[in-house]
Short mmCIF file of C-alpha atoms and ligand atoms in Angstrom, two decimals:
data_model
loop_
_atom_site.label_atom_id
_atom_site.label_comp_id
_atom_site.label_asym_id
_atom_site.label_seq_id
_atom_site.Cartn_x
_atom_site.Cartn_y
_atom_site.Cartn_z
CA UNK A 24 41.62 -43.63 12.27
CA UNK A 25 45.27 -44.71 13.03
CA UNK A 26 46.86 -41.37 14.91
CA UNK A 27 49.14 -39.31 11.95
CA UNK A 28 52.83 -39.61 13.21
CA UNK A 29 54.12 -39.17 9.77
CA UNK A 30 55.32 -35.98 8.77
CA UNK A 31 57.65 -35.09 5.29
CA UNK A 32 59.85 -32.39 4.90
CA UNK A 33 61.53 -31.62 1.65
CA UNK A 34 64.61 -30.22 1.55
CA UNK A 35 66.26 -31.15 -1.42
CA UNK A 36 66.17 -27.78 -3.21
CA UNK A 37 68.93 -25.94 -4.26
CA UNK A 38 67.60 -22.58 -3.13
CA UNK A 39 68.55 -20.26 -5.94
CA UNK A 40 66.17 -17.38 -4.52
CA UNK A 41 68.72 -17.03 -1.75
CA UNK A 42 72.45 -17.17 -3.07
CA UNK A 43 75.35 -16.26 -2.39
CA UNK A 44 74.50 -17.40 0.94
CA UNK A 45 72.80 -20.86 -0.23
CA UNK A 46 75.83 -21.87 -2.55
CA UNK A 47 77.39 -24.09 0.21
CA UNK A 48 75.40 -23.85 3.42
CA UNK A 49 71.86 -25.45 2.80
CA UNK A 50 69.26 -22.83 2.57
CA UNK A 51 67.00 -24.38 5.40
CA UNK A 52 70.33 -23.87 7.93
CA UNK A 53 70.87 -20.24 7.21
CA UNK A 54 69.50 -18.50 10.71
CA UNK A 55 66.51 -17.15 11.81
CA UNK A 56 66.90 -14.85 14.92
CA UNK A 57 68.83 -17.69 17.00
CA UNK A 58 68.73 -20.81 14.89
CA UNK A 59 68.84 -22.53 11.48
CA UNK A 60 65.16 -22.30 9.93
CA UNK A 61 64.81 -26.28 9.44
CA UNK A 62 64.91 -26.19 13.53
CA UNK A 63 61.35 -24.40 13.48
CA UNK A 64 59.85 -26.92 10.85
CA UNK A 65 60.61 -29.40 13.24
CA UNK A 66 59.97 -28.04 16.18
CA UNK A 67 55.87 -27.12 14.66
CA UNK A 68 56.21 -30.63 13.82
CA UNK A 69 57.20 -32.17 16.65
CA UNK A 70 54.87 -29.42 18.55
CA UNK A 71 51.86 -31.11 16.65
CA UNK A 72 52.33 -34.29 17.75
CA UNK A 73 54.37 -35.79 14.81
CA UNK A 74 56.95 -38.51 15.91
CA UNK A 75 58.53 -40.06 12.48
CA UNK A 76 60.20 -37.07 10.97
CA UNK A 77 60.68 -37.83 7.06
CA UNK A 78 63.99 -35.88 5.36
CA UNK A 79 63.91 -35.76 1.55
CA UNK A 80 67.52 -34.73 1.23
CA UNK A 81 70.01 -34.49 -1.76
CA UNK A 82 73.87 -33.77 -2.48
CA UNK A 83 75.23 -31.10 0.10
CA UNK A 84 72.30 -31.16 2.39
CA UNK A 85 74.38 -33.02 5.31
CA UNK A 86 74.34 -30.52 7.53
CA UNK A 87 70.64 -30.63 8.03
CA UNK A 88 70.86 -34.21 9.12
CA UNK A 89 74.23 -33.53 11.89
CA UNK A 90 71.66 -30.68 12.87
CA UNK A 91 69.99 -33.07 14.63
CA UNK A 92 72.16 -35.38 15.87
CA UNK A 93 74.05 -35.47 18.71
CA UNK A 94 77.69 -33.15 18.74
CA UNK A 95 79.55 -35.05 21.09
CA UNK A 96 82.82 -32.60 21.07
CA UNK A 97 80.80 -29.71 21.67
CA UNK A 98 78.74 -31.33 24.35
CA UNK A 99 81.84 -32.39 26.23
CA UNK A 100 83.32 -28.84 25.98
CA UNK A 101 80.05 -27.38 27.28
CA UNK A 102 80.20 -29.82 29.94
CA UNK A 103 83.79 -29.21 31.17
CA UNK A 104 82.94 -25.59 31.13
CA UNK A 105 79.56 -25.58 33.02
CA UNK A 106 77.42 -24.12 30.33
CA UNK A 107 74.26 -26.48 31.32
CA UNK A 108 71.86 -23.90 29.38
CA UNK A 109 73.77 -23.79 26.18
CA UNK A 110 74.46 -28.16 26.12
CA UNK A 111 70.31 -27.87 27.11
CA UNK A 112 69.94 -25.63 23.54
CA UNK A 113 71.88 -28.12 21.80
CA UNK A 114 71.33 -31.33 23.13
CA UNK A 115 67.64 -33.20 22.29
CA UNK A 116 66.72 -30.35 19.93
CA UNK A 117 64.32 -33.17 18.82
CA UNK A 118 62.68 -35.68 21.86
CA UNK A 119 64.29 -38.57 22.10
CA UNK A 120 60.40 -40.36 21.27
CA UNK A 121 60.92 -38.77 17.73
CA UNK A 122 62.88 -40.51 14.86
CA UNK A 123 64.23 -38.76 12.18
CA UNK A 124 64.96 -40.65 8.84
CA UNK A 125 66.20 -39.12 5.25
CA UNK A 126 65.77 -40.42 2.11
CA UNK A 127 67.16 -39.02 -1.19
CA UNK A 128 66.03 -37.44 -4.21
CA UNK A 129 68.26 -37.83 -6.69
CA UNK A 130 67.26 -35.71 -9.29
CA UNK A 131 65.34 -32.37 -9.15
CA UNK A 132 62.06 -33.01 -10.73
CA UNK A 133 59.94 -31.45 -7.84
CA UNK A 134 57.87 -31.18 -4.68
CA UNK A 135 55.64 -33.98 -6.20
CA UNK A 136 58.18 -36.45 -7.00
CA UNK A 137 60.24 -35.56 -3.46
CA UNK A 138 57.23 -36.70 -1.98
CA UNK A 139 57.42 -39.87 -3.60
CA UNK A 140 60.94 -40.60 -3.00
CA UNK A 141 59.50 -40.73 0.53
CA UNK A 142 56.79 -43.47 -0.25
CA UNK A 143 58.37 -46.36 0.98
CA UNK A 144 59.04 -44.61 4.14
CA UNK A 145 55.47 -43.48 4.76
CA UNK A 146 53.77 -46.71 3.75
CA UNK A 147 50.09 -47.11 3.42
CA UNK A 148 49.28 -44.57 6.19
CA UNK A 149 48.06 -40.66 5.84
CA UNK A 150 50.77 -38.19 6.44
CA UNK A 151 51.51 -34.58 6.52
CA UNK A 152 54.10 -32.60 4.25
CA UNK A 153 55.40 -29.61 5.81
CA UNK A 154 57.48 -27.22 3.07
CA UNK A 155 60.71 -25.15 5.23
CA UNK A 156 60.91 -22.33 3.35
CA UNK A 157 57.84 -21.07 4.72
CA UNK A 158 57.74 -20.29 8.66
CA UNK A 159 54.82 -19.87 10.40
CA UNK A 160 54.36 -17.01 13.29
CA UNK A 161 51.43 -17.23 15.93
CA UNK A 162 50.81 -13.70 17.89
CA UNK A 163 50.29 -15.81 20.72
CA UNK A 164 53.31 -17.47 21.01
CA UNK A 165 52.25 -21.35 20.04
CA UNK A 166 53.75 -20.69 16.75
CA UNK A 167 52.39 -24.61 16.30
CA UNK A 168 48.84 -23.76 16.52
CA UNK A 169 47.56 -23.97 13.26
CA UNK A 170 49.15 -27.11 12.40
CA UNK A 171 47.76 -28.55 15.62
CA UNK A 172 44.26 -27.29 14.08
CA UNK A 173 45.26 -29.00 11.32
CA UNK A 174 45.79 -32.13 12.28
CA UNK A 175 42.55 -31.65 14.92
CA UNK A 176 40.41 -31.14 11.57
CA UNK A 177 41.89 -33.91 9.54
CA UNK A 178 38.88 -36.72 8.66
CA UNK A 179 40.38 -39.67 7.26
CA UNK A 180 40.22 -40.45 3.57
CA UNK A 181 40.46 -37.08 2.74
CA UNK A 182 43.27 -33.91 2.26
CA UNK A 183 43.43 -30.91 4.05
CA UNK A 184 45.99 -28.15 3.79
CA UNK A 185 46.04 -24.75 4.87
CA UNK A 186 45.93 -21.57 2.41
CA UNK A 187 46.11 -18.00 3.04
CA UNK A 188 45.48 -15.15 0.58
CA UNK A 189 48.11 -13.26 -1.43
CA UNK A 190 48.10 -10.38 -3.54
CA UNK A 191 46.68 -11.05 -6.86
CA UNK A 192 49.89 -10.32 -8.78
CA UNK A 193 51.66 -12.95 -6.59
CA UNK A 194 49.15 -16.11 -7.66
CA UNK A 195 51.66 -17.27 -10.39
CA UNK A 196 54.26 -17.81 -7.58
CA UNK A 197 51.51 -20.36 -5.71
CA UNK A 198 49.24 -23.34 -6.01
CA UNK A 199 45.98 -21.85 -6.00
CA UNK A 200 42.64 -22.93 -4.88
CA UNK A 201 39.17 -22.26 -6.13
CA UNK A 202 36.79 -22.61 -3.31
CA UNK A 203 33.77 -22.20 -5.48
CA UNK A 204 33.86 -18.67 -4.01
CA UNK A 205 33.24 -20.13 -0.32
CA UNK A 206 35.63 -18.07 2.20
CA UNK A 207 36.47 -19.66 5.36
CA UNK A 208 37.18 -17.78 8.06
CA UNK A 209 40.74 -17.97 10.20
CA UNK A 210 40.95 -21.24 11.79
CA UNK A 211 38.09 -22.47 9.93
CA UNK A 212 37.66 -25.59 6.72
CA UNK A 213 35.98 -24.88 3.23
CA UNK A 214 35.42 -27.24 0.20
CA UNK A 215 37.91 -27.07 -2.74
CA UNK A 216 36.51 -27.44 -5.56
CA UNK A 217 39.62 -27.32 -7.68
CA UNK A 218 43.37 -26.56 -7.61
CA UNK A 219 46.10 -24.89 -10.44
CA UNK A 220 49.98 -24.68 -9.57
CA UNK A 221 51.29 -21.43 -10.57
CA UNK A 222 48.78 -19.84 -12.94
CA UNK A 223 48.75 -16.76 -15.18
CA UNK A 224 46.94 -14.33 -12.76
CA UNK A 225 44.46 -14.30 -16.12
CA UNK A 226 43.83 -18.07 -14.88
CA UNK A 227 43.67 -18.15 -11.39
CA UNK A 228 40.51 -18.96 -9.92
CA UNK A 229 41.19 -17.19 -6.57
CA UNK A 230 44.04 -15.44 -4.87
CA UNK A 231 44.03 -18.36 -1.68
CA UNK A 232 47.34 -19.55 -2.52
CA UNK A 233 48.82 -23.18 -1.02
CA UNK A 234 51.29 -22.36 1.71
CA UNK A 235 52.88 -25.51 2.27
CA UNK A 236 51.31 -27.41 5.40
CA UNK A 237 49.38 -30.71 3.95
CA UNK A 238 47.39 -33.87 5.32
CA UNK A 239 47.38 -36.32 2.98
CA UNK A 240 45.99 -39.77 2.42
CA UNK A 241 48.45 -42.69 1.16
CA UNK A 242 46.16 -42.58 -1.64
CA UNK A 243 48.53 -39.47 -2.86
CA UNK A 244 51.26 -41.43 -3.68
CA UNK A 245 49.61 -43.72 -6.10
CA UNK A 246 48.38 -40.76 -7.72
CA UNK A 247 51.63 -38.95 -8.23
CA UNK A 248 53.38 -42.34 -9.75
CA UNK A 249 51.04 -41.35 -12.31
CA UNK A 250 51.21 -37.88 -12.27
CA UNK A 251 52.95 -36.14 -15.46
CA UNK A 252 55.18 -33.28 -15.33
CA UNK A 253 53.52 -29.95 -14.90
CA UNK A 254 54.76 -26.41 -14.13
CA UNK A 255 58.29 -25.69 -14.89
CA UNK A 256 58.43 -28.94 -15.68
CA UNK A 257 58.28 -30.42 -12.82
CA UNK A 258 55.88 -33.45 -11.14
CA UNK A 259 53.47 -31.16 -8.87
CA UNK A 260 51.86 -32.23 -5.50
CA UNK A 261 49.00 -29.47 -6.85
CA UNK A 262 48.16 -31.70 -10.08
CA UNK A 263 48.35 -34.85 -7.84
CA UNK A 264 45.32 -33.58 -5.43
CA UNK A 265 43.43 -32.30 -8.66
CA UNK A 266 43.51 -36.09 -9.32
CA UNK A 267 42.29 -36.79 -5.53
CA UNK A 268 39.61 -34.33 -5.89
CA UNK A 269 37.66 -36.51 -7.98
CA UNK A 270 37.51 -39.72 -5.64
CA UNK A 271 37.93 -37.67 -2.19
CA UNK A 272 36.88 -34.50 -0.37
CA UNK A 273 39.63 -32.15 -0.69
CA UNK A 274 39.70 -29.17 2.13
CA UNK A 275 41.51 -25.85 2.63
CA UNK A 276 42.16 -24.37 6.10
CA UNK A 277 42.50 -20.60 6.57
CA UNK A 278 45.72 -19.93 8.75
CA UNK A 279 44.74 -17.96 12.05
CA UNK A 280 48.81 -16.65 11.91
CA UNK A 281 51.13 -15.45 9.34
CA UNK A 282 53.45 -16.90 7.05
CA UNK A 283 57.26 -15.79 6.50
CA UNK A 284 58.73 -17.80 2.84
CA UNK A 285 62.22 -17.87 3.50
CA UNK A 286 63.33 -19.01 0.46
CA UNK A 287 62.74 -15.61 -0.77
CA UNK A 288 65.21 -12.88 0.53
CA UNK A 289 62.90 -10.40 1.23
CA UNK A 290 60.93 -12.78 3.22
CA UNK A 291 64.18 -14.21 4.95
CA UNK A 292 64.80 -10.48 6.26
CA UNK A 293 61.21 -10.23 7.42
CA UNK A 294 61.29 -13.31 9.01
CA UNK A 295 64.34 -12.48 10.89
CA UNK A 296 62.64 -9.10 11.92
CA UNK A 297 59.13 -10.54 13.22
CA UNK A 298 60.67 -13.67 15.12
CA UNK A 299 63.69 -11.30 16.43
CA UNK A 300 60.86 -9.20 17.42
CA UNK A 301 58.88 -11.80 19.55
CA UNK A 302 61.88 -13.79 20.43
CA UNK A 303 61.47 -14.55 24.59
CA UNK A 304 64.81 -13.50 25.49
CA UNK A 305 66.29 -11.03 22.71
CA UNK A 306 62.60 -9.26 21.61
CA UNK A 307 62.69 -6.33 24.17
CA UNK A 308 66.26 -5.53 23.54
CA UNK A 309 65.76 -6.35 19.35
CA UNK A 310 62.66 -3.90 19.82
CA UNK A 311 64.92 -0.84 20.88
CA UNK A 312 67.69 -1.58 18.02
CA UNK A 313 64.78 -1.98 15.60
CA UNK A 314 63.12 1.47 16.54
CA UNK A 315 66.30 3.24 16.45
CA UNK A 316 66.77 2.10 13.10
CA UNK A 317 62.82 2.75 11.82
CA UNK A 318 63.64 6.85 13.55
CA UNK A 319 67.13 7.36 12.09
CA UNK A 320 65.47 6.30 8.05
CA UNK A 321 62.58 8.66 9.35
C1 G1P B 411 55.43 -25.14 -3.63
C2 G1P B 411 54.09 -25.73 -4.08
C3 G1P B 411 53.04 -24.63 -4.21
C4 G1P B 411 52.94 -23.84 -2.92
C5 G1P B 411 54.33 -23.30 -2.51
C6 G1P B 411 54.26 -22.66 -1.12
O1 G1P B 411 55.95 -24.35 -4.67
O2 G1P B 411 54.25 -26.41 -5.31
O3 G1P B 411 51.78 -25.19 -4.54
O4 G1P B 411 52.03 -22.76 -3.10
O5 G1P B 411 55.29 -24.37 -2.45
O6 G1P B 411 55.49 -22.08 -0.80
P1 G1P B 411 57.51 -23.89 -4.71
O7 G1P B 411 57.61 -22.72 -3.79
O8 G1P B 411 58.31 -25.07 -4.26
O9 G1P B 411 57.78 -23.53 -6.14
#
């Protein structure tokens, strides 16, 4: 099996869940703790091993792509001021081994088709999808972990992607999985035996929703060309591997961590709270704010 280097990350979305503060700053470069929440994606990524980077990008999403390029003003200003540690935060955010490439989607018509628009780009080789809205946190630190065991537990030929259960009421918000009733356990594979994107919770065959960390085969991509519009409308990477699922083993992979959607504001505010929490430098001093706040709502 050639060695996965490919790895797609949509970010083309307008993020409507989070205005005001999406309306001109991209919602994948509003902060987390210390930094803009496209930096984690890529840093998982880059943490598993990936080395080709794949944007899917639209109008007004610039900033992602200067995100990761060099600043040269800044760097000289750092310089001339002896700030090695802050030009060190700055500078190689991404190894210089790892390319970064964008590609556009020009029109809105969903995760499936932004996907596509990164086919020629990917080629005829499996790659991963990795969705930035959701963060994932590790207790232990390696917040990469499970997409390492991801990639670890890929076979080639087939998908894998990792699911985690939500509360029935939320299914409609989520691709769902039926396992056929199998459970696997954290860090573990089971057999799907089918897949709906955002049913009625009368409809959904389980409550292990699809959080947005994918192996794929190229195989995908032919399959979405054909792939109609779906839910809201829209061409879904869920109704593409219901289409795989009859010609290839399809596999879910319980999370051992946690997710955080930040395309949610709710979420955003959690996420802020759990990384601040465990953040190396700022979590001990973040702890005492937090608990003064948690006794003075008491
Ligand atoms: C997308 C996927 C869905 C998945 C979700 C995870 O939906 O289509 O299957 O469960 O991401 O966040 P979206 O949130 O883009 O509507």
């Amino acid at each position: 099996m050639q060695p996965l280097s490919k790895i797609v990350i949509p970010v083309a979305g307008l993020g409507t869940r989070v205005l005001p503060a999406s309306k001109v700053i991209p919602k994948e470069m509003l902060t987390v703790v210390d930094r803009p929440v496209i930096q984690y994606v890529v840093e998982e990524a880059v943490a598993a091993g990936f080395t080709h980077i794949i944007l899917v990008t639209s109008d007004g999403k610039s900033a992602i792509e200067d995100h990761f390029d060099a600043h040269f003003e800044l760097e000289v200003t750092l310089e001339r001021k002896g700030k090695s540690q802050l030009i060190d935060s700055i500078r190689d955010i991404v190894p210089p081994e790892v390319t970064i490439s964008s590609v556009r989607q020009h029109h809105p018509l969903g995760l499936g088709h932004a996907v596509l628009c990164a086919a020629p780009l990917i080629g005829a080789e499996a790659f991963a999808v990795s969705l930035p809205d959701v963060l994932l946190h590790h207790p232990d630190g390696d917040h990469a972990l499970d997409l390492k065991s991801l990639v670890a537990a890929y076979e080639d030929g087939s998908a894998l992607f990792m699911v985690e259960p939500v509360p029935r009421e939320n299914v409609s918000s989520y691709g769902i999985v039926d396992c056929g009733g199998a459970t696997a356990d954290p860090g573990q594979t089971a057999d799907i035996v089918g897949m709906v994107e955002k049913p009625k919770i009368s409809e959904a065959p389980s409550n292990l929703s699809i959080i947005g960390r994918y192996i794929l085969p190229a195989r995908t991509l032919e399959l979405l060309r054909e792939t109609e519009p779906g839910a809201g409308g829209e061409i879904q990477l869920t109704d593409a591997l219901q289409k795989l699922l009859q010609e290839a083993p399809v596999k879910a992979y319980s999370l051992k961590g946690k997710t955080y959607d930040c395309g949610d504001k709710l979420g955003f505010l959690r996420a802020n709270v759990r990384f601040g929490l465990s953040h190396p430098e700022l979590g001990t001093a973040f702890r005492e704010i937090f608990e003064e706040f948690v006794h003075e709502t008491r």
